[in-house]
Amino acid sequence: MAVDEGLKIELGKQGVFVTTIEELYNWGRRNSVWPMQFGLACCAIEMIATTMARYDLARFGAEVFRPSPRQADLMIISGTVTKKMAPQVVRLYNQMAEPRYVIAMGACAISGGPFKQGYNVLKGIDRYIPVDVHIPGCPPRPEALIQAFMTLQKKIDEQPLTGAGRPRHLDAEAQGEFPVPEQGAHDLEPTSNKGVWTVPVVIR
Amino acid sequence: MKTMEEIKAAIEAAAPGAGVEIVPNPSPSGQHSLRIAPSHAVAVATFLRDDAELALDFLSNVTGVDWLDKEVTEKVKVTSTVTKTVDDVEQDVEETVEETRKRVQPGCLEVVYHLFSSALKHGPVILRMKTMNRTDQVELPSLTPIWRSAEFQEREVFDLYGVVFKGHPDLRRLLMWDEFKDHPMRRDYVDPDDYEYEPTPHDAVLTRANAHKAAEEAKAREGTGAGL
Amino acid sequence: MASNSYFSLAVLFLAALGFGLAPLVLAWLWGKAFSPAKPNAIKNSIYECGLESRGDAWMQFRSAYYLYAIIFLIFDVEAVFLLPFAVAFTGLGAAACGAMLVFVLMLIEGLAWAWAKGVLTWA
């Protein structure tokens, strides 16, 4: 139930704060997103810079990078995901507690980047796990990561607690397990998880 | 440091029958290398490391080269005896004809070692070894017992080129996963058809794009054929 | 009972405990009511940096590691003593400097002993 905006402002002037549970709940969630301490390649250096004093990601409530997936809410895929590393990344994502979010940082993580046609690099981590925010760049600047983080906060803020758009941890039906790909004779098997990713249709 | 010729002479004196061959490098750097016979490689390497004048105690780099079968066209002067009629008399004449011959130079795998001396501050001395062919006789002696730093790099060469190092303490794949078949740095390696849309494909990527498109069209045609 | 002079202390203790436990209980109840648990085999497996764990976690470590740890600890604690000494250095007399030197020398003697015993040789 939404509060009338005008009434809310008027009450605020009188020193009365009105809110909804949804607003309060999401306010708490979006300001305490704890990322996982996890870097894959050169983008991780920018991620580290983002957490340091000059850019200070802690301003957004993400000051603690957790060394265990059990305590983390956000996975920043910072760098090239090789086919050798992909099963480990997917397994770590599975081991995170709900609600969990993913930021794919940099050209490699979102598409394979300069190594897209190589034999050893995954063409984007969104083949196996759902990605919330993609950041282009090689590597993206810390400002871009902060922008992505704010986008994620906005997304969390807009999630209703009931209905179709509710976050996955409140939905008993939502998929909880994402299969870990096997390392086959030539490629990862399967090459993508069903329902997570479909081959893009090229419109010419 | 000694010149290549001096090193070659020193090796041949220390390990007779090593079959040392100087491979010249025509580029301005002029870093000539020594090709040694795999059968004497361990003896040669031990000598290079322990010799007081060379003391090559540091192996900085091990790399592989894949030489495909190469068709060589060369002009050969052939002298043959031909029966000819000269001045109404039949006689045998020696005749030299220039012939263009084609032969296939068999491919091989080559391993290159770059050696330096940290004690005497000189280098590099470059060693090369060739396998017999690219398919079944790909064994070379491992130099890990002599230079420990060769361990991971020889594993990498094994992983990417498929050279089997005899005497290596732990020869497993290094970069690719254990279940992986084939050796991806070989020049005839065909990677799985996983081409995806690129806005401006060119060169090798364009070739892959066309191959992928053809395969997809064939699959689509098969699909409609089965449906009818 | 209320006349007992410790009664207020007990009330305060319970209140403090309540402050600590209430958020935990509330969060647990919230989770129970609204966010269904979705356990699966991968999620419940042992965390080992994303790799599948193999072998037993109860393994033996070499005792040499403990000697390293102890030597490290001694010098770590030494730094804790040295820092306040260094800060107050200008205001101290020669006797304090001498005492500190004796302390440091004693530790160095221990290190020399460990060195001579071959503890620092890694093999």
mmCIF file with all atom_site columns, C-alpha atoms in Angstrom, chain B residues 29-166:
data_model
loop_
_atom_site.group_PDB
_atom_site.id
_atom_site.type_symbol
_atom_site.label_atom_id
_atom_site.label_alt_id
_atom_site.label_comp_id
_atom_site.label_asym_id
_atom_site.label_entity_id
_atom_site.label_seq_id
_atom_site.pdbx_PDB_ins_code
_atom_site.Cartn_x
_atom_site.Cartn_y
_atom_site.Cartn_z
_atom_site.occupancy
_atom_site.B_iso_or_equiv
_atom_site.pdbx_formal_charge
_atom_site.auth_seq_id
_atom_site.auth_comp_id
_atom_site.auth_asym_id
_atom_site.auth_atom_id
_atom_site.pdbx_PDB_model_num
ATOM 1   C CA . SER B 1 29  ? 69.508 -9.615  -33.167 1.00 0.00 ? 29  SER B CA 1
ATOM 2   C CA . GLY B 1 30  ? 71.531 -12.511 -34.546 1.00 0.00 ? 30  GLY B CA 1
ATOM 3   C CA . GLN B 1 31  ? 70.564 -14.821 -31.722 1.00 0.00 ? 31  GLN B CA 1
ATOM 4   C CA . HIS B 1 32  ? 71.725 -18.074 -33.228 1.00 0.00 ? 32  HIS B CA 1
ATOM 5   C CA . SER B 1 33  ? 70.621 -21.259 -31.587 1.00 0.00 ? 33  SER B CA 1
ATOM 6   C CA . LEU B 1 34  ? 71.988 -24.744 -31.141 1.00 0.00 ? 34  LEU B CA 1
ATOM 7   C CA . ARG B 1 35  ? 70.006 -27.750 -32.221 1.00 0.00 ? 35  ARG B CA 1
ATOM 8   C CA . ILE B 1 36  ? 70.959 -30.832 -30.244 1.00 0.00 ? 36  ILE B CA 1
ATOM 9   C CA . ALA B 1 37  ? 70.091 -34.487 -30.627 1.00 0.00 ? 37  ALA B CA 1
ATOM 10  C CA . PRO B 1 38  ? 67.423 -35.529 -28.093 1.00 0.00 ? 38  PRO B CA 1
ATOM 11  C CA . SER B 1 39  ? 69.421 -38.660 -27.210 1.00 0.00 ? 39  SER B CA 1
ATOM 12  C CA . HIS B 1 40  ? 72.277 -36.542 -25.808 1.00 0.00 ? 40  HIS B CA 1
ATOM 13  C CA . ALA B 1 41  ? 70.171 -33.695 -24.457 1.00 0.00 ? 41  ALA B CA 1
ATOM 14  C CA . VAL B 1 42  ? 70.588 -34.487 -20.761 1.00 0.00 ? 42  VAL B CA 1
ATOM 15  C CA . ALA B 1 43  ? 74.373 -34.840 -21.095 1.00 0.00 ? 43  ALA B CA 1
ATOM 16  C CA . VAL B 1 44  ? 74.616 -31.565 -23.049 1.00 0.00 ? 44  VAL B CA 1
ATOM 17  C CA . ALA B 1 45  ? 72.388 -29.725 -20.579 1.00 0.00 ? 45  ALA B CA 1
ATOM 18  C CA . THR B 1 46  ? 74.374 -30.993 -17.597 1.00 0.00 ? 46  THR B CA 1
ATOM 19  C CA . PHE B 1 47  ? 77.578 -29.848 -19.279 1.00 0.00 ? 47  PHE B CA 1
ATOM 20  C CA . LEU B 1 48  ? 76.169 -26.390 -20.052 1.00 0.00 ? 48  LEU B CA 1
ATOM 21  C CA . ARG B 1 49  ? 75.065 -25.935 -16.462 1.00 0.00 ? 49  ARG B CA 1
ATOM 22  C CA . ASP B 1 50  ? 78.216 -27.272 -14.772 1.00 0.00 ? 50  ASP B CA 1
ATOM 23  C CA . ASP B 1 51  ? 80.914 -25.964 -17.115 1.00 0.00 ? 51  ASP B CA 1
ATOM 24  C CA . ALA B 1 52  ? 82.906 -23.244 -15.371 1.00 0.00 ? 52  ALA B CA 1
ATOM 25  C CA . GLU B 1 53  ? 83.172 -21.023 -18.439 1.00 0.00 ? 53  GLU B CA 1
ATOM 26  C CA . LEU B 1 54  ? 79.494 -21.232 -19.394 1.00 0.00 ? 54  LEU B CA 1
ATOM 27  C CA . ALA B 1 55  ? 77.738 -21.838 -16.056 1.00 0.00 ? 55  ALA B CA 1
ATOM 28  C CA . LEU B 1 56  ? 74.279 -21.511 -17.573 1.00 0.00 ? 56  LEU B CA 1
ATOM 29  C CA . ASP B 1 57  ? 72.459 -21.874 -14.292 1.00 0.00 ? 57  ASP B CA 1
ATOM 30  C CA . PHE B 1 58  ? 69.196 -20.188 -15.205 1.00 0.00 ? 58  PHE B CA 1
ATOM 31  C CA . LEU B 1 59  ? 66.577 -21.467 -17.608 1.00 0.00 ? 59  LEU B CA 1
ATOM 32  C CA . SER B 1 60  ? 64.320 -18.523 -18.352 1.00 0.00 ? 60  SER B CA 1
ATOM 33  C CA . ASN B 1 61  ? 61.976 -19.840 -20.976 1.00 0.00 ? 61  ASN B CA 1
ATOM 34  C CA . VAL B 1 62  ? 60.760 -23.052 -22.563 1.00 0.00 ? 62  VAL B CA 1
ATOM 35  C CA . THR B 1 63  ? 58.535 -22.820 -25.572 1.00 0.00 ? 63  THR B CA 1
ATOM 36  C CA . GLY B 1 64  ? 57.207 -24.999 -28.329 1.00 0.00 ? 64  GLY B CA 1
ATOM 37  C CA . VAL B 1 65  ? 57.045 -24.619 -32.087 1.00 0.00 ? 65  VAL B CA 1
ATOM 38  C CA . ASP B 1 66  ? 54.788 -26.605 -34.360 1.00 0.00 ? 66  ASP B CA 1
ATOM 39  C CA . TRP B 1 67  ? 56.165 -27.279 -37.831 1.00 0.00 ? 67  TRP B CA 1
ATOM 40  C CA . LEU B 1 68  ? 53.564 -28.596 -40.226 1.00 0.00 ? 68  LEU B CA 1
ATOM 41  C CA . ASP B 1 69  ? 54.369 -30.877 -43.130 1.00 0.00 ? 69  ASP B CA 1
ATOM 42  C CA . LYS B 1 70  ? 55.769 -28.518 -45.724 1.00 0.00 ? 70  LYS B CA 1
ATOM 43  C CA . GLU B 1 71  ? 55.836 -28.945 -49.458 1.00 0.00 ? 71  GLU B CA 1
ATOM 44  C CA . VAL B 1 72  ? 59.185 -27.723 -50.690 1.00 0.00 ? 72  VAL B CA 1
ATOM 45  C CA . THR B 1 73  ? 59.666 -26.791 -54.329 1.00 0.00 ? 73  THR B CA 1
ATOM 46  C CA . GLU B 1 74  ? 63.287 -26.765 -55.347 1.00 0.00 ? 74  GLU B CA 1
ATOM 47  C CA . LYS B 1 75  ? 65.223 -26.653 -58.573 1.00 0.00 ? 75  LYS B CA 1
ATOM 48  C CA . VAL B 1 76  ? 67.681 -29.511 -58.911 1.00 0.00 ? 76  VAL B CA 1
ATOM 49  C CA . LYS B 1 77  ? 70.277 -29.934 -61.602 1.00 0.00 ? 77  LYS B CA 1
ATOM 50  C CA . VAL B 1 78  ? 70.058 -33.489 -62.847 1.00 0.00 ? 78  VAL B CA 1
ATOM 51  C CA . THR B 1 79  ? 72.762 -35.012 -65.001 1.00 0.00 ? 79  THR B CA 1
ATOM 52  C CA . SER B 1 80  ? 71.700 -37.992 -67.041 1.00 0.00 ? 80  SER B CA 1
ATOM 53  C CA . THR B 1 81  ? 73.003 -39.961 -69.962 1.00 0.00 ? 81  THR B CA 1
ATOM 54  C CA . VAL B 1 82  ? 70.863 -39.549 -73.001 1.00 0.00 ? 82  VAL B CA 1
ATOM 55  C CA . THR B 1 83  ? 71.242 -41.352 -76.331 1.00 0.00 ? 83  THR B CA 1
ATOM 56  C CA . LYS B 1 84  ? 71.250 -38.774 -79.044 1.00 0.00 ? 84  LYS B CA 1
ATOM 57  C CA . THR B 1 85  ? 71.977 -38.638 -82.693 1.00 0.00 ? 85  THR B CA 1
ATOM 58  C CA . VAL B 1 86  ? 74.745 -36.180 -83.238 1.00 0.00 ? 86  VAL B CA 1
ATOM 59  C CA . ASP B 1 87  ? 76.214 -35.784 -86.730 1.00 0.00 ? 87  ASP B CA 1
ATOM 60  C CA . ASP B 1 88  ? 74.287 -38.896 -87.866 1.00 0.00 ? 88  ASP B CA 1
ATOM 61  C CA . VAL B 1 89  ? 76.064 -40.966 -85.257 1.00 0.00 ? 89  VAL B CA 1
ATOM 62  C CA . GLU B 1 90  ? 74.238 -42.408 -82.292 1.00 0.00 ? 90  GLU B CA 1
ATOM 63  C CA . GLN B 1 91  ? 76.088 -41.765 -79.111 1.00 0.00 ? 91  GLN B CA 1
ATOM 64  C CA . ASP B 1 92  ? 75.594 -41.332 -75.376 1.00 0.00 ? 92  ASP B CA 1
ATOM 65  C CA . VAL B 1 93  ? 75.785 -37.749 -74.240 1.00 0.00 ? 93  VAL B CA 1
ATOM 66  C CA . GLU B 1 94  ? 75.917 -36.426 -70.703 1.00 0.00 ? 94  GLU B CA 1
ATOM 67  C CA . GLU B 1 95  ? 73.233 -33.794 -70.353 1.00 0.00 ? 95  GLU B CA 1
ATOM 68  C CA . THR B 1 96  ? 72.408 -31.543 -67.449 1.00 0.00 ? 96  THR B CA 1
ATOM 69  C CA . VAL B 1 97  ? 68.772 -30.528 -67.118 1.00 0.00 ? 97  VAL B CA 1
ATOM 70  C CA . GLU B 1 98  ? 67.271 -28.268 -64.488 1.00 0.00 ? 98  GLU B CA 1
ATOM 71  C CA . GLU B 1 99  ? 64.282 -29.960 -62.976 1.00 0.00 ? 99  GLU B CA 1
ATOM 72  C CA . THR B 1 100 ? 61.660 -28.626 -60.578 1.00 0.00 ? 100 THR B CA 1
ATOM 73  C CA . ARG B 1 101 ? 61.007 -31.185 -57.884 1.00 0.00 ? 101 ARG B CA 1
ATOM 74  C CA . LYS B 1 102 ? 58.482 -31.182 -55.138 1.00 0.00 ? 102 LYS B CA 1
ATOM 75  C CA . ARG B 1 103 ? 59.070 -33.022 -51.913 1.00 0.00 ? 103 ARG B CA 1
ATOM 76  C CA . VAL B 1 104 ? 57.262 -33.037 -48.622 1.00 0.00 ? 104 VAL B CA 1
ATOM 77  C CA . GLN B 1 105 ? 59.382 -32.019 -45.703 1.00 0.00 ? 105 GLN B CA 1
ATOM 78  C CA . PRO B 1 106 ? 57.877 -33.913 -42.764 1.00 0.00 ? 106 PRO B CA 1
ATOM 79  C CA . GLY B 1 107 ? 56.571 -31.795 -39.898 1.00 0.00 ? 107 GLY B CA 1
ATOM 80  C CA . CYS B 1 108 ? 57.757 -32.003 -36.341 1.00 0.00 ? 108 CYS B CA 1
ATOM 81  C CA . LEU B 1 109 ? 57.414 -30.389 -32.967 1.00 0.00 ? 109 LEU B CA 1
ATOM 82  C CA . GLU B 1 110 ? 60.278 -28.333 -31.673 1.00 0.00 ? 110 GLU B CA 1
ATOM 83  C CA . VAL B 1 111 ? 61.060 -27.255 -28.146 1.00 0.00 ? 111 VAL B CA 1
ATOM 84  C CA . VAL B 1 112 ? 63.215 -24.176 -27.494 1.00 0.00 ? 112 VAL B CA 1
ATOM 85  C CA . TYR B 1 113 ? 65.067 -23.508 -24.247 1.00 0.00 ? 113 TYR B CA 1
ATOM 86  C CA . HIS B 1 114 ? 66.532 -20.095 -23.374 1.00 0.00 ? 114 HIS B CA 1
ATOM 87  C CA . LEU B 1 115 ? 69.471 -20.294 -20.980 1.00 0.00 ? 115 LEU B CA 1
ATOM 88  C CA . PHE B 1 116 ? 71.229 -17.552 -19.055 1.00 0.00 ? 116 PHE B CA 1
ATOM 89  C CA . SER B 1 117 ? 74.044 -17.468 -16.559 1.00 0.00 ? 117 SER B CA 1
ATOM 90  C CA . SER B 1 118 ? 73.275 -15.506 -13.437 1.00 0.00 ? 118 SER B CA 1
ATOM 91  C CA . ALA B 1 119 ? 76.779 -16.152 -12.099 1.00 0.00 ? 119 ALA B CA 1
ATOM 92  C CA . LEU B 1 120 ? 78.674 -14.868 -15.141 1.00 0.00 ? 120 LEU B CA 1
ATOM 93  C CA . LYS B 1 121 ? 75.874 -12.566 -16.339 1.00 0.00 ? 121 LYS B CA 1
ATOM 94  C CA . HIS B 1 122 ? 75.710 -13.711 -19.898 1.00 0.00 ? 122 HIS B CA 1
ATOM 95  C CA . GLY B 1 123 ? 73.207 -15.245 -22.216 1.00 0.00 ? 123 GLY B CA 1
ATOM 96  C CA . PRO B 1 124 ? 71.023 -16.253 -23.806 1.00 0.00 ? 124 PRO B CA 1
ATOM 97  C CA . VAL B 1 125 ? 72.164 -19.570 -25.175 1.00 0.00 ? 125 VAL B CA 1
ATOM 98  C CA . ILE B 1 126 ? 69.290 -21.077 -27.076 1.00 0.00 ? 126 ILE B CA 1
ATOM 99  C CA . LEU B 1 127 ? 68.823 -24.828 -27.291 1.00 0.00 ? 127 LEU B CA 1
ATOM 100 C CA . ARG B 1 128 ? 66.444 -26.536 -29.687 1.00 0.00 ? 128 ARG B CA 1
ATOM 101 C CA . MET B 1 129 ? 65.225 -30.098 -29.877 1.00 0.00 ? 129 MET B CA 1
ATOM 102 C CA . LYS B 1 130 ? 63.057 -31.701 -32.528 1.00 0.00 ? 130 LYS B CA 1
ATOM 103 C CA . THR B 1 131 ? 60.699 -34.636 -32.282 1.00 0.00 ? 131 THR B CA 1
ATOM 104 C CA . MET B 1 132 ? 60.661 -37.300 -34.977 1.00 0.00 ? 132 MET B CA 1
ATOM 105 C CA . ASN B 1 133 ? 57.186 -36.359 -36.216 1.00 0.00 ? 133 ASN B CA 1
ATOM 106 C CA . ARG B 1 134 ? 53.982 -34.680 -35.063 1.00 0.00 ? 134 ARG B CA 1
ATOM 107 C CA . THR B 1 135 ? 51.849 -37.729 -34.369 1.00 0.00 ? 135 THR B CA 1
ATOM 108 C CA . ASP B 1 136 ? 53.263 -40.754 -32.580 1.00 0.00 ? 136 ASP B CA 1
ATOM 109 C CA . GLN B 1 137 ? 56.961 -40.097 -31.983 1.00 0.00 ? 137 GLN B CA 1
ATOM 110 C CA . VAL B 1 138 ? 56.656 -36.935 -29.933 1.00 0.00 ? 138 VAL B CA 1
ATOM 111 C CA . GLU B 1 139 ? 58.907 -37.885 -27.047 1.00 0.00 ? 139 GLU B CA 1
ATOM 112 C CA . LEU B 1 140 ? 61.776 -35.693 -25.912 1.00 0.00 ? 140 LEU B CA 1
ATOM 113 C CA . PRO B 1 141 ? 63.931 -35.937 -22.800 1.00 0.00 ? 141 PRO B CA 1
ATOM 114 C CA . SER B 1 142 ? 62.868 -33.613 -19.988 1.00 0.00 ? 142 SER B CA 1
ATOM 115 C CA . LEU B 1 143 ? 65.416 -31.101 -18.757 1.00 0.00 ? 143 LEU B CA 1
ATOM 116 C CA . THR B 1 144 ? 63.570 -30.612 -15.454 1.00 0.00 ? 144 THR B CA 1
ATOM 117 C CA . PRO B 1 145 ? 66.160 -32.690 -13.544 1.00 0.00 ? 145 PRO B CA 1
ATOM 118 C CA . ILE B 1 146 ? 68.821 -30.185 -14.662 1.00 0.00 ? 146 ILE B CA 1
ATOM 119 C CA . TRP B 1 147 ? 66.865 -26.917 -14.424 1.00 0.00 ? 147 TRP B CA 1
ATOM 120 C CA . ARG B 1 148 ? 63.984 -27.066 -11.986 1.00 0.00 ? 148 ARG B CA 1
ATOM 121 C CA . SER B 1 149 ? 62.332 -24.042 -13.591 1.00 0.00 ? 149 SER B CA 1
ATOM 122 C CA . ALA B 1 150 ? 61.548 -26.179 -16.625 1.00 0.00 ? 150 ALA B CA 1
ATOM 123 C CA . GLU B 1 151 ? 58.898 -28.122 -14.716 1.00 0.00 ? 151 GLU B CA 1
ATOM 124 C CA . PHE B 1 152 ? 55.825 -25.958 -15.271 1.00 0.00 ? 152 PHE B CA 1
ATOM 125 C CA . GLN B 1 153 ? 56.950 -24.724 -18.673 1.00 0.00 ? 153 GLN B CA 1
ATOM 126 C CA . GLU B 1 154 ? 57.440 -28.254 -19.956 1.00 0.00 ? 154 GLU B CA 1
ATOM 127 C CA . ARG B 1 155 ? 53.996 -29.070 -18.605 1.00 0.00 ? 155 ARG B CA 1
ATOM 128 C CA . GLU B 1 156 ? 52.666 -26.124 -20.590 1.00 0.00 ? 156 GLU B CA 1
ATOM 129 C CA . VAL B 1 157 ? 54.414 -27.299 -23.763 1.00 0.00 ? 157 VAL B CA 1
ATOM 130 C CA . PHE B 1 158 ? 52.978 -30.769 -23.165 1.00 0.00 ? 158 PHE B CA 1
ATOM 131 C CA . ASP B 1 159 ? 49.528 -29.288 -22.647 1.00 0.00 ? 159 ASP B CA 1
ATOM 132 C CA . LEU B 1 160 ? 49.436 -26.970 -25.634 1.00 0.00 ? 160 LEU B CA 1
ATOM 133 C CA . TYR B 1 161 ? 51.660 -28.777 -28.150 1.00 0.00 ? 161 TYR B CA 1
ATOM 134 C CA . GLY B 1 162 ? 51.578 -32.399 -27.061 1.00 0.00 ? 162 GLY B CA 1
ATOM 135 C CA . VAL B 1 163 ? 55.296 -32.986 -26.635 1.00 0.00 ? 163 VAL B CA 1
ATOM 136 C CA . VAL B 1 164 ? 55.790 -35.856 -24.176 1.00 0.00 ? 164 VAL B CA 1
ATOM 137 C CA . PHE B 1 165 ? 58.755 -35.201 -21.913 1.00 0.00 ? 165 PHE B CA 1
ATOM 138 C CA . LYS B 1 166 ? 60.472 -38.376 -20.710 1.00 0.00 ? 166 LYS B CA 1
#
